[in-house]
Amino acid sequence: AEYMFDTHIFHENLVGVDYCEKMVRETNPGVLELAERTPAPHAGEHGYKTIADIMRSLNPIEGEFYREALQVSRYTREMFCLMEGRHVHPSTLYPGGVGTIASVQLFTDYMSRLMRYCEFMKRVVPLHDDLFDFFYEALPGYEEVGRRRVLLGCWGALNDPEYCDFTYANMTDWGRKMFVTPGVVVDGKLVTNDLTEINLGIRILLGSSYYDDWQGQEKFVTHDPLGNPVDARHPWNQHTIPAPQKRNFDDKYSWVMSPRWFDGKDHLALDTGGGPIARLWSTALSGLVHTDYVQATGHSVVITLPRTMTKPETRFEWKIPKWSNALERNRARTYFQAYAAAIALHCAEKGLAEVRAGRTQTWEKFEVPDESIGVVFREAVRGELSQ
C-alpha cells in the first residue's frame, strides 16, 4: 500500500506538474501547439482525446486528473492504515510480528480499495505512455535530459513468507524469492542478484566529508557468518572520526560520506533512479518473479490486472528501455504502481486463504542474542534502503 500511495502521489501530483499545460505553455509554447493537434493513441483507455487534453488534466488544483489523483491518494493511505494502523509511522509493528488482527473483514476492506486502484491503473499507464512518447517525438534530443550511465542498485523488496526466514545463512536464497528481485545492473547487464555478494561489495569511502580515515584501525568484523572476508571499508567496520573544518569545495565540504559498491575493479556510485526503474530493471533481467499477475521475462516485466468494475482484464508490459533518463525514470514510476497493485493482489489472496484456513498468527516468539551482526536490505518507496 505504501508503494502504491507514495509512488502515486509523487508521480501524479508532483512529477505530473512538470508536463502540465500551464508549465508547457510557459516553457515550450510550440510544444503545446503541437500537443493540441496530436491525438492521444490510447484515448479510448484514459478518456483524453489529445495530448494537450492530458496536459490540461495535469494542471495543479484545477486539472481533472490531478484532482482525481488526490482522491486516489486518500484510499491508498486507508489501505496502509488497515494493515499498519497509522500512516506514515505504523502503530501496529512490533518485534516479531504485527498487532493487526487478521480477519476476512480486514482483507475485504483492503481488497475493495485495491480493486478501485487497479481500475485507475488501467487509465494511468496508457495516459503516461502517450504523454512521454509525445515528448520524445516533439523534442528531438529530449532523451538526453537526465540521461546517466546505467548503474543501478536494487536491494529487493516484498519478501515471500513461504521462503524468507531472515537468516544471513539463507539470505541469497530468500533474496532471490523476493517479489522485487535484488540486483546490481552495470551498463544494462545484471552483475549479481545475490544479497550476500551485494552486502560484501558495499564500501564506505570518505569522499569530501569531514571525517578522518579509519584505515589501519581495528576491524570489528573480519568475516561474515558464512566465513567470507569482510573489507575494512565495509559498514560493519566503519569508524566515525569527526574532523570539523572550514568548508572547501575543492576538498572537504560535507558531513556525508560516499557509499559505493565495489565490483572487484571499480567503486561504483549506484543509482536507484528514484526506486522503480532499478526495481523493474533488476526484476526483468533476473526473470525470477512468476505469479498469476506478474511475469519477469528476462527482458521485460508483464503485469496483468484482473477485470474490474468497468474495465476488462488488462495486460501491460514494461520493457527495458534504451536509456536511464528522466522520462524513463518517470515511466517506470507509472508501471511500478501497476506492479505493486499486481503483487498486492497476489499477497492479499494468499493472506485471505490463510485466514480462511484458520492460520491467523501474526507474531512469533524470538530471543535477542547477547552479540550479533546484521544487515537489512529493502526498498523504501523512492530508493534502496539498508542498515
mmCIF file of C-alpha atoms in Angstrom:
data_model
loop_
_atom_site.group_PDB
_atom_site.id
_atom_site.type_symbol
_atom_site.label_atom_id
_atom_site.label_comp_id
_atom_site.label_asym_id
_atom_site.label_seq_id
_atom_site.Cartn_x
_atom_site.Cartn_y
_atom_site.Cartn_z
ATOM 1 C CA ALA A 1 0.000 0.000 0.000
ATOM 2 C CA GLU A 2 2.872 2.382 0.756
ATOM 3 C CA TYR A 3 4.378 1.722 -2.679
ATOM 4 C CA MET A 4 1.008 2.443 -4.273
ATOM 5 C CA PHE A 5 0.331 5.559 -2.203
ATOM 6 C CA ASP A 6 3.700 7.281 -2.310
ATOM 7 C CA THR A 7 4.686 6.410 -5.882
ATOM 8 C CA HIS A 8 1.257 7.605 -6.953
ATOM 9 C CA ILE A 9 1.215 10.933 -5.118
ATOM 10 C CA PHE A 10 4.799 11.702 -6.121
ATOM 11 C CA HIS A 11 4.222 10.833 -9.756
ATOM 12 C CA GLU A 12 0.725 12.168 -10.359
ATOM 13 C CA ASN A 13 0.690 15.256 -8.121
ATOM 14 C CA LEU A 14 4.353 16.303 -8.202
ATOM 15 C CA VAL A 15 6.064 14.957 -11.336
ATOM 16 C CA GLY A 16 2.929 15.374 -13.448
ATOM 17 C CA VAL A 17 3.015 19.136 -12.966
ATOM 18 C CA ASP A 18 6.262 19.261 -14.971
ATOM 19 C CA TYR A 19 4.263 18.163 -18.024
ATOM 20 C CA CYS A 20 1.042 20.073 -17.368
ATOM 21 C CA GLU A 21 -0.483 22.593 -19.771
ATOM 22 C CA LYS A 22 0.456 25.636 -17.671
ATOM 23 C CA MET A 23 4.098 24.597 -17.422
ATOM 24 C CA VAL A 24 4.440 23.663 -21.097
ATOM 25 C CA ARG A 25 2.690 26.856 -22.217
ATOM 26 C CA GLU A 26 5.236 28.902 -20.268
ATOM 27 C CA THR A 27 8.382 26.978 -21.213
ATOM 28 C CA ASN A 28 7.647 25.438 -24.643
ATOM 29 C CA PRO A 29 4.595 27.074 -26.265
ATOM 30 C CA GLY A 30 5.418 25.430 -29.587
ATOM 31 C CA VAL A 31 5.196 22.019 -27.950
ATOM 32 C CA LEU A 32 1.755 22.869 -26.582
ATOM 33 C CA GLU A 33 0.585 23.914 -30.058
ATOM 34 C CA LEU A 34 1.747 20.554 -31.393
ATOM 35 C CA ALA A 35 0.059 18.769 -28.483
ATOM 36 C CA GLU A 36 -3.257 20.436 -29.407
ATOM 37 C CA ARG A 37 -3.036 18.799 -32.847
ATOM 38 C CA THR A 38 -1.757 15.406 -31.678
ATOM 39 C CA PRO A 39 -4.359 12.697 -30.979
ATOM 40 C CA ALA A 40 -3.667 10.546 -27.924
ATOM 41 C CA PRO A 41 -3.098 6.967 -29.174
ATOM 42 C CA HIS A 42 -4.772 5.445 -26.102
ATOM 43 C CA ALA A 43 -7.651 7.914 -25.785
ATOM 44 C CA GLY A 44 -10.094 5.035 -25.524
ATOM 45 C CA GLU A 45 -8.389 3.800 -22.350
ATOM 46 C CA HIS A 46 -7.856 7.061 -20.467
ATOM 47 C CA GLY A 47 -10.516 9.351 -21.942
ATOM 48 C CA TYR A 48 -8.427 12.301 -23.223
ATOM 49 C CA LYS A 49 -8.606 12.901 -26.981
ATOM 50 C CA THR A 50 -5.395 14.882 -27.469
ATOM 51 C CA ILE A 51 -2.046 15.182 -25.737
ATOM 52 C CA ALA A 52 -2.993 18.759 -24.815
ATOM 53 C CA ASP A 53 -6.102 17.415 -23.078
ATOM 54 C CA ILE A 54 -3.828 15.205 -20.970
ATOM 55 C CA MET A 55 -1.662 18.220 -20.151
ATOM 56 C CA ARG A 56 -4.699 20.258 -19.066
ATOM 57 C CA SER A 57 -5.852 17.431 -16.821
ATOM 58 C CA LEU A 58 -2.490 17.634 -15.014
ATOM 59 C CA ASN A 59 -2.780 21.333 -14.125
ATOM 60 C CA PRO A 60 -2.354 21.604 -10.345
ATOM 61 C CA ILE A 61 -5.580 22.002 -8.341
ATOM 62 C CA GLU A 62 -7.639 22.719 -11.468
ATOM 63 C CA GLY A 63 -6.914 19.675 -13.622
ATOM 64 C CA GLU A 64 -9.388 16.790 -13.616
ATOM 65 C CA PHE A 65 -6.758 14.063 -13.417
ATOM 66 C CA TYR A 66 -4.786 15.976 -10.773
ATOM 67 C CA ARG A 67 -7.870 16.187 -8.526
ATOM 68 C CA GLU A 68 -8.774 12.558 -9.104
ATOM 69 C CA ALA A 69 -5.234 11.567 -8.135
ATOM 70 C CA LEU A 70 -5.656 13.321 -4.791
ATOM 71 C CA GLN A 71 -8.694 11.154 -4.096
ATOM 72 C CA VAL A 72 -6.734 8.027 -5.009
ATOM 73 C CA SER A 73 -4.002 9.012 -2.566
ATOM 74 C CA ARG A 74 -6.658 9.073 0.155
ATOM 75 C CA TYR A 75 -7.844 5.497 -0.247
ATOM 76 C CA THR A 76 -4.355 4.107 -0.783
ATOM 77 C CA ARG A 77 -3.436 5.667 2.544
ATOM 78 C CA GLU A 78 -6.505 3.976 4.007
ATOM 79 C CA MET A 79 -5.167 0.661 2.687
ATOM 80 C CA PHE A 80 -1.943 1.239 4.577
ATOM 81 C CA CYS A 81 -3.805 2.127 7.775
ATOM 82 C CA LEU A 82 -5.939 -1.022 7.580
ATOM 83 C CA MET A 83 -2.814 -3.151 7.807
ATOM 84 C CA GLU A 84 -0.460 -0.993 9.872
ATOM 85 C CA GLY A 85 -2.664 1.282 11.939
ATOM 86 C CA ARG A 86 -1.251 4.702 11.160
ATOM 87 C CA HIS A 87 0.457 6.466 8.273
ATOM 88 C CA VAL A 88 3.306 7.234 7.953
ATOM 89 C CA HIS A 89 4.587 5.795 11.218
ATOM 90 C CA PRO A 90 2.922 2.404 11.795
ATOM 91 C CA SER A 91 1.410 1.775 15.211
ATOM 92 C CA THR A 92 0.980 -1.990 14.850
ATOM 93 C CA LEU A 93 4.530 -3.122 14.025
ATOM 94 C CA TYR A 94 6.259 -4.956 16.870
ATOM 95 C CA PRO A 95 9.449 -7.005 17.118
ATOM 96 C CA GLY A 96 8.471 -10.452 15.906
ATOM 97 C CA GLY A 97 5.329 -9.514 14.021
ATOM 98 C CA VAL A 98 2.358 -7.170 13.886
ATOM 99 C CA GLY A 99 -0.567 -6.342 16.133
ATOM 100 C CA THR A 100 -3.082 -6.292 13.284
ATOM 101 C CA ILE A 101 -5.836 -8.890 13.730
ATOM 102 C CA ALA A 102 -6.157 -10.909 10.538
ATOM 103 C CA SER A 103 -9.806 -11.315 9.545
ATOM 104 C CA VAL A 104 -11.954 -11.782 6.465
ATOM 105 C CA GLN A 105 -13.379 -8.293 7.029
ATOM 106 C CA LEU A 106 -9.908 -6.741 7.103
ATOM 107 C CA PHE A 107 -8.897 -8.326 3.802
ATOM 108 C CA THR A 108 -12.258 -7.479 2.228
ATOM 109 C CA ASP A 109 -11.872 -3.810 3.168
ATOM 110 C CA TYR A 110 -8.355 -3.843 1.731
ATOM 111 C CA MET A 111 -9.353 -5.624 -1.489
ATOM 112 C CA SER A 112 -12.277 -3.287 -2.183
ATOM 113 C CA ARG A 113 -9.854 -0.361 -2.273
ATOM 114 C CA LEU A 114 -7.216 -2.319 -4.175
ATOM 115 C CA MET A 115 -9.645 -3.125 -7.000
ATOM 116 C CA ARG A 116 -10.506 0.580 -7.322
ATOM 117 C CA TYR A 117 -6.790 1.273 -7.618
ATOM 118 C CA CYS A 118 -6.398 -1.437 -10.280
ATOM 119 C CA GLU A 119 -9.166 0.185 -12.314
ATOM 120 C CA PHE A 120 -7.411 3.545 -12.007
ATOM 121 C CA MET A 121 -4.123 1.994 -13.167
ATOM 122 C CA LYS A 122 -5.777 0.897 -16.394
ATOM 123 C CA ARG A 123 -6.074 4.596 -17.224
ATOM 124 C CA VAL A 124 -2.810 5.782 -15.673
ATOM 125 C CA VAL A 125 -0.382 3.557 -17.580
ATOM 126 C CA PRO A 126 -1.641 4.326 -21.118
ATOM 127 C CA LEU A 127 -2.034 8.013 -20.237
ATOM 128 C CA HIS A 128 1.603 8.369 -19.267
ATOM 129 C CA ASP A 129 2.818 6.260 -22.169
ATOM 130 C CA ASP A 130 1.041 8.666 -24.535
ATOM 131 C CA LEU A 131 2.468 11.711 -22.758
ATOM 132 C CA PHE A 132 6.073 10.516 -22.546
ATOM 133 C CA ASP A 133 6.153 9.133 -26.087
ATOM 134 C CA PHE A 134 4.907 12.511 -27.301
ATOM 135 C CA PHE A 135 7.778 14.365 -25.625
ATOM 136 C CA TYR A 136 10.307 12.143 -27.392
ATOM 137 C CA GLU A 137 8.670 12.995 -30.725
ATOM 138 C CA ALA A 138 8.057 16.692 -30.045
ATOM 139 C CA LEU A 139 11.537 17.482 -28.720
ATOM 140 C CA PRO A 140 14.278 15.554 -30.558
ATOM 141 C CA GLY A 141 17.205 15.088 -28.206
ATOM 142 C CA TYR A 142 14.961 15.009 -25.133
ATOM 143 C CA GLU A 143 16.277 11.525 -24.401
ATOM 144 C CA GLU A 144 19.459 13.235 -23.171
ATOM 145 C CA VAL A 145 17.600 15.020 -20.354
ATOM 146 C CA GLY A 146 18.709 13.354 -17.133
ATOM 147 C CA ARG A 147 20.494 10.604 -19.038
ATOM 148 C CA ARG A 148 23.023 8.679 -16.962
ATOM 149 C CA ARG A 149 25.201 5.661 -17.334
ATOM 150 C CA VAL A 150 23.151 2.608 -16.363
ATOM 151 C CA LEU A 151 24.494 1.911 -12.864
ATOM 152 C CA LEU A 152 21.500 0.667 -10.920
ATOM 153 C CA GLY A 153 21.191 -0.808 -7.457
ATOM 154 C CA CYS A 154 18.105 -2.553 -6.098
ATOM 155 C CA TRP A 155 18.158 -4.184 -2.668
ATOM 156 C CA GLY A 156 14.974 -6.187 -3.222
ATOM 157 C CA ALA A 157 11.546 -5.902 -1.627
ATOM 158 C CA LEU A 158 8.343 -7.732 -0.770
ATOM 159 C CA ASN A 159 9.577 -10.972 0.768
ATOM 160 C CA ASP A 160 7.808 -14.245 0.069
ATOM 161 C CA PRO A 161 6.855 -15.620 3.517
ATOM 162 C CA GLU A 162 6.975 -19.177 2.194
ATOM 163 C CA TYR A 163 10.744 -18.877 1.761
ATOM 164 C CA CYS A 164 12.005 -15.957 3.847
ATOM 165 C CA ASP A 165 13.443 -16.824 7.273
ATOM 166 C CA PHE A 166 15.542 -13.634 7.579
ATOM 167 C CA THR A 167 18.717 -15.599 8.366
ATOM 168 C CA TYR A 168 22.031 -14.493 6.919
ATOM 169 C CA ALA A 169 22.868 -18.103 6.069
ATOM 170 C CA ASN A 170 19.908 -18.319 3.688
ATOM 171 C CA MET A 171 19.890 -14.695 2.530
ATOM 172 C CA THR A 172 20.990 -15.491 -1.015
ATOM 173 C CA ASP A 173 18.092 -17.910 -1.491
ATOM 174 C CA TRP A 174 15.274 -15.936 0.120
ATOM 175 C CA GLY A 175 16.535 -12.749 -1.519
ATOM 176 C CA ARG A 176 16.007 -14.321 -4.930
ATOM 177 C CA LYS A 177 12.464 -15.251 -3.885
ATOM 178 C CA MET A 178 11.510 -11.618 -3.245
ATOM 179 C CA PHE A 179 8.693 -10.273 -5.409
ATOM 180 C CA VAL A 180 11.057 -7.436 -6.335
ATOM 181 C CA THR A 181 14.349 -9.109 -7.208
ATOM 182 C CA PRO A 182 17.528 -7.516 -5.829
ATOM 183 C CA GLY A 183 20.307 -6.773 -8.244
ATOM 184 C CA VAL A 184 23.216 -4.648 -9.389
ATOM 185 C CA VAL A 185 22.944 -3.624 -13.040
ATOM 186 C CA VAL A 186 26.002 -2.156 -14.781
ATOM 187 C CA ASP A 187 25.747 -0.866 -18.352
ATOM 188 C CA GLY A 188 22.467 -2.706 -18.750
ATOM 189 C CA LYS A 189 23.789 -6.094 -17.654
ATOM 190 C CA LEU A 190 22.977 -7.909 -14.422
ATOM 191 C CA VAL A 191 26.155 -8.276 -12.353
ATOM 192 C CA THR A 192 24.571 -10.111 -9.412
ATOM 193 C CA ASN A 193 21.260 -10.729 -7.667
ATOM 194 C CA ASP A 194 22.914 -12.339 -4.641
ATOM 195 C CA LEU A 195 22.264 -10.310 -1.476
ATOM 196 C CA THR A 196 25.315 -11.825 0.215
ATOM 197 C CA GLU A 197 27.542 -10.671 -2.632
ATOM 198 C CA ILE A 198 25.819 -7.295 -2.671
ATOM 199 C CA ASN A 199 26.417 -6.916 1.065
ATOM 200 C CA LEU A 200 30.110 -7.790 0.874
ATOM 201 C CA GLY A 201 30.606 -5.342 -2.003
ATOM 202 C CA ILE A 202 29.434 -2.271 -0.087
ATOM 203 C CA ARG A 203 32.158 0.250 0.755
ATOM 204 C CA ILE A 204 32.079 3.492 2.724
ATOM 205 C CA LEU A 205 34.557 5.995 1.271
ATOM 206 C CA LEU A 206 35.437 9.345 2.809
ATOM 207 C CA GLY A 207 34.773 11.331 -0.347
ATOM 208 C CA SER A 208 34.570 15.027 0.526
ATOM 209 C CA SER A 209 33.412 14.514 4.099
ATOM 210 C CA TYR A 210 34.634 15.971 7.391
ATOM 211 C CA TYR A 211 35.979 12.682 8.785
ATOM 212 C CA ASP A 212 39.402 11.153 9.295
ATOM 213 C CA ASP A 213 40.274 7.853 7.668
ATOM 214 C CA TRP A 214 39.998 4.678 9.754
ATOM 215 C CA GLN A 215 42.374 2.636 7.601
ATOM 216 C CA GLY A 216 44.593 0.635 9.953
ATOM 217 C CA GLN A 217 42.115 0.831 12.830
ATOM 218 C CA GLU A 218 40.583 -2.231 14.477
ATOM 219 C CA LYS A 219 38.343 -4.357 12.250
ATOM 220 C CA PHE A 220 35.158 -5.148 14.142
ATOM 221 C CA VAL A 221 34.191 -7.921 11.719
ATOM 222 C CA THR A 222 36.831 -9.868 9.821
ATOM 223 C CA HIS A 223 34.475 -12.476 8.321
ATOM 224 C CA ASP A 224 30.737 -12.681 7.777
ATOM 225 C CA PRO A 225 28.699 -15.553 9.309
ATOM 226 C CA LEU A 226 29.401 -17.647 6.201
ATOM 227 C CA GLY A 227 33.168 -17.216 6.519
ATOM 228 C CA ASN A 228 33.607 -14.669 3.728
ATOM 229 C CA PRO A 229 36.256 -11.985 4.376
ATOM 230 C CA VAL A 230 34.865 -8.520 5.133
ATOM 231 C CA ASP A 231 36.668 -5.430 3.838
ATOM 232 C CA ALA A 232 37.905 -2.720 6.204
ATOM 233 C CA ARG A 233 35.664 -0.192 4.418
ATOM 234 C CA HIS A 234 32.526 -2.277 4.784
ATOM 235 C CA PRO A 235 29.874 -0.607 7.016
ATOM 236 C CA TRP A 236 30.435 -3.295 9.671
ATOM 237 C CA ASN A 237 33.988 -1.957 10.081
ATOM 238 C CA GLN A 238 33.282 1.755 9.789
ATOM 239 C CA HIS A 239 34.812 4.089 12.389
ATOM 240 C CA THR A 240 33.298 7.555 12.745
ATOM 241 C CA ILE A 241 36.124 10.020 13.423
ATOM 242 C CA PRO A 242 34.811 13.588 13.013
ATOM 243 C CA ALA A 243 37.265 16.209 11.780
ATOM 244 C CA PRO A 244 35.386 19.552 11.675
ATOM 245 C CA GLN A 245 36.973 22.164 9.432
ATOM 246 C CA LYS A 246 36.212 25.097 7.185
ATOM 247 C CA ARG A 247 34.173 24.231 4.136
ATOM 248 C CA ASN A 248 36.271 23.905 0.992
ATOM 249 C CA PHE A 249 34.542 22.852 -2.215
ATOM 250 C CA ASP A 250 37.882 21.700 -3.621
ATOM 251 C CA ASP A 251 38.407 19.335 -0.686
ATOM 252 C CA LYS A 252 36.095 18.788 2.315
ATOM 253 C CA TYR A 253 32.613 20.260 2.331
ATOM 254 C CA SER A 254 30.116 17.723 3.684
ATOM 255 C CA TRP A 255 29.189 15.633 6.718
ATOM 256 C CA VAL A 256 28.060 12.882 4.340
ATOM 257 C CA MET A 257 30.416 10.054 3.393
ATOM 258 C CA SER A 258 30.367 8.361 -0.019
ATOM 259 C CA PRO A 259 28.829 4.863 -0.149
ATOM 260 C CA ARG A 260 29.975 2.823 -3.135
ATOM 261 C CA TRP A 261 29.645 -0.724 -4.435
ATOM 262 C CA PHE A 262 32.891 -2.474 -5.356
ATOM 263 C CA ASP A 263 32.627 -4.790 -8.358
ATOM 264 C CA GLY A 264 36.174 -6.093 -7.964
ATOM 265 C CA LYS A 265 37.658 -3.291 -10.034
ATOM 266 C CA ASP A 266 35.801 -0.009 -9.523
ATOM 267 C CA HIS A 267 33.928 1.692 -6.704
ATOM 268 C CA LEU A 268 30.570 2.301 -8.382
ATOM 269 C CA ALA A 269 28.139 5.043 -7.376
ATOM 270 C CA LEU A 270 24.969 3.048 -7.922
ATOM 271 C CA ASP A 271 21.803 4.892 -8.867
ATOM 272 C CA THR A 272 18.269 3.973 -7.812
ATOM 273 C CA GLY A 273 16.548 6.242 -10.311
ATOM 274 C CA GLY A 274 14.098 7.147 -7.588
ATOM 275 C CA GLY A 275 13.408 3.464 -6.964
ATOM 276 C CA PRO A 276 11.076 2.000 -9.610
ATOM 277 C CA ILE A 277 13.416 1.903 -12.612
ATOM 278 C CA ALA A 278 16.068 -0.012 -10.662
ATOM 279 C CA ARG A 279 13.436 -2.427 -9.292
ATOM 280 C CA LEU A 280 11.866 -3.169 -12.642
ATOM 281 C CA TRP A 281 15.212 -3.406 -14.461
ATOM 282 C CA SER A 282 16.665 -5.829 -11.920
ATOM 283 C CA THR A 283 13.475 -7.898 -11.732
ATOM 284 C CA ALA A 284 13.197 -8.069 -15.516
ATOM 285 C CA LEU A 285 16.800 -9.215 -16.067
ATOM 286 C CA SER A 286 16.697 -11.860 -13.328
ATOM 287 C CA GLY A 287 13.479 -13.377 -14.635
ATOM 288 C CA LEU A 288 12.652 -14.947 -11.270
ATOM 289 C CA VAL A 289 9.253 -13.472 -10.384
ATOM 290 C CA HIS A 290 6.315 -15.555 -11.572
ATOM 291 C CA THR A 291 2.825 -15.100 -10.104
ATOM 292 C CA ASP A 292 -0.671 -15.110 -11.577
ATOM 293 C CA TYR A 293 -0.355 -11.364 -12.107
ATOM 294 C CA VAL A 294 3.363 -10.732 -12.766
ATOM 295 C CA GLN A 295 5.848 -12.444 -15.052
ATOM 296 C CA ALA A 296 9.521 -11.426 -15.296
ATOM 297 C CA THR A 297 10.708 -12.479 -18.746
ATOM 298 C CA GLY A 298 14.435 -11.717 -18.748
ATOM 299 C CA HIS A 299 13.923 -8.609 -20.880
ATOM 300 C CA SER A 300 10.661 -7.183 -19.547
ATOM 301 C CA VAL A 301 8.033 -7.389 -16.817
ATOM 302 C CA VAL A 302 4.498 -8.389 -17.800
ATOM 303 C CA ILE A 303 1.741 -7.145 -15.478
ATOM 304 C CA THR A 304 -1.814 -8.480 -15.674
ATOM 305 C CA LEU A 305 -4.610 -6.726 -13.803
ATOM 306 C CA PRO A 306 -7.905 -8.632 -13.496
ATOM 307 C CA ARG A 307 -11.338 -7.464 -14.605
ATOM 308 C CA THR A 308 -12.572 -4.525 -12.552
ATOM 309 C CA MET A 309 -15.892 -2.700 -12.276
ATOM 310 C CA THR A 310 -15.922 -1.113 -15.747
ATOM 311 C CA LYS A 311 -12.761 -2.400 -17.421
ATOM 312 C CA PRO A 312 -11.719 -5.855 -18.654
ATOM 313 C CA GLU A 313 -8.601 -7.781 -17.711
ATOM 314 C CA THR A 314 -5.654 -5.684 -18.873
ATOM 315 C CA ARG A 315 -2.062 -6.585 -19.657
ATOM 316 C CA PHE A 316 0.872 -4.162 -19.512
ATOM 317 C CA GLU A 317 4.497 -4.845 -20.371
ATOM 318 C CA TRP A 318 7.364 -2.741 -19.059
ATOM 319 C CA LYS A 319 10.291 -3.252 -21.408
ATOM 320 C CA ILE A 320 13.896 -2.470 -20.529
ATOM 321 C CA PRO A 321 14.456 0.972 -22.097
ATOM 322 C CA LYS A 322 17.318 2.218 -24.239
ATOM 323 C CA TRP A 323 18.257 4.834 -21.658
ATOM 324 C CA SER A 324 18.199 5.640 -17.983
ATOM 325 C CA ASN A 325 16.918 9.181 -18.316
ATOM 326 C CA ALA A 326 14.266 11.481 -16.868
ATOM 327 C CA LEU A 327 11.390 10.210 -18.998
ATOM 328 C CA GLU A 328 12.194 6.539 -18.419
ATOM 329 C CA ARG A 329 12.549 7.054 -14.685
ATOM 330 C CA ASN A 330 9.096 8.619 -14.746
ATOM 331 C CA ARG A 331 7.671 5.896 -16.968
ATOM 332 C CA ALA A 332 9.000 3.281 -14.540
ATOM 333 C CA ARG A 333 7.127 5.029 -11.715
ATOM 334 C CA THR A 334 3.941 4.609 -13.714
ATOM 335 C CA TYR A 335 4.458 0.906 -14.349
ATOM 336 C CA PHE A 336 5.633 0.202 -10.819
ATOM 337 C CA GLN A 337 2.314 1.447 -9.482
ATOM 338 C CA ALA A 338 0.612 -1.272 -11.531
ATOM 339 C CA TYR A 339 3.313 -3.750 -10.478
ATOM 340 C CA ALA A 340 2.744 -3.019 -6.786
ATOM 341 C CA ALA A 341 -1.001 -3.469 -7.263
ATOM 342 C CA ALA A 342 -0.459 -6.814 -9.001
ATOM 343 C CA ILE A 343 1.764 -8.130 -6.207
ATOM 344 C CA ALA A 344 -0.725 -6.813 -3.632
ATOM 345 C CA LEU A 345 -3.442 -8.873 -5.323
ATOM 346 C CA HIS A 346 -1.281 -11.987 -5.083
ATOM 347 C CA CYS A 347 -0.407 -11.401 -1.431
ATOM 348 C CA ALA A 348 -3.943 -10.443 -0.392
ATOM 349 C CA GLU A 349 -5.355 -13.598 -1.961
ATOM 350 C CA LYS A 350 -2.719 -15.700 -0.189
ATOM 351 C CA GLY A 351 -3.411 -13.919 3.098
ATOM 352 C CA LEU A 352 -7.157 -14.396 2.800
ATOM 353 C CA ALA A 353 -6.629 -18.108 2.154
ATOM 354 C CA GLU A 354 -4.567 -18.305 5.355
ATOM 355 C CA VAL A 355 -7.342 -16.638 7.357
ATOM 356 C CA ARG A 356 -9.974 -18.969 5.952
ATOM 357 C CA ALA A 357 -7.775 -21.922 6.884
ATOM 358 C CA GLY A 358 -7.609 -20.649 10.461
ATOM 359 C CA ARG A 359 -3.942 -19.671 10.348
ATOM 360 C CA THR A 360 -4.164 -16.180 11.843
ATOM 361 C CA GLN A 361 -0.982 -15.939 13.926
ATOM 362 C CA THR A 362 0.729 -12.598 13.313
ATOM 363 C CA TRP A 363 3.524 -12.749 15.873
ATOM 364 C CA GLU A 364 6.421 -15.137 16.505
ATOM 365 C CA LYS A 365 8.359 -15.504 19.749
ATOM 366 C CA PHE A 366 12.045 -14.681 19.430
ATOM 367 C CA GLU A 367 15.164 -14.322 21.531
ATOM 368 C CA VAL A 368 17.664 -11.485 21.325
ATOM 369 C CA PRO A 369 21.264 -12.775 21.324
ATOM 370 C CA ASP A 370 23.889 -11.140 23.501
ATOM 371 C CA GLU A 371 26.022 -10.328 20.455
ATOM 372 C CA SER A 372 25.189 -10.236 16.779
ATOM 373 C CA ILE A 373 25.798 -8.517 13.467
ATOM 374 C CA GLY A 374 23.189 -7.975 10.843
ATOM 375 C CA VAL A 375 22.216 -6.288 7.636
ATOM 376 C CA VAL A 376 18.866 -5.071 6.323
ATOM 377 C CA PHE A 377 18.061 -4.947 2.626
ATOM 378 C CA ARG A 378 14.800 -3.419 1.451
ATOM 379 C CA GLU A 379 13.423 -0.734 -0.806
ATOM 380 C CA ALA A 380 11.956 2.475 0.525
ATOM 381 C CA VAL A 381 9.432 3.899 -1.933
ATOM 382 C CA ARG A 382 11.911 6.269 -3.550
ATOM 383 C CA GLY A 383 15.024 4.094 -3.479
ATOM 384 C CA GLU A 384 17.015 1.377 -1.790
ATOM 385 C CA LEU A 385 17.385 1.320 1.984
ATOM 386 C CA SER A 386 19.866 -0.691 4.009
ATOM 387 C CA GLN A 387 21.110 -0.795 7.577
#
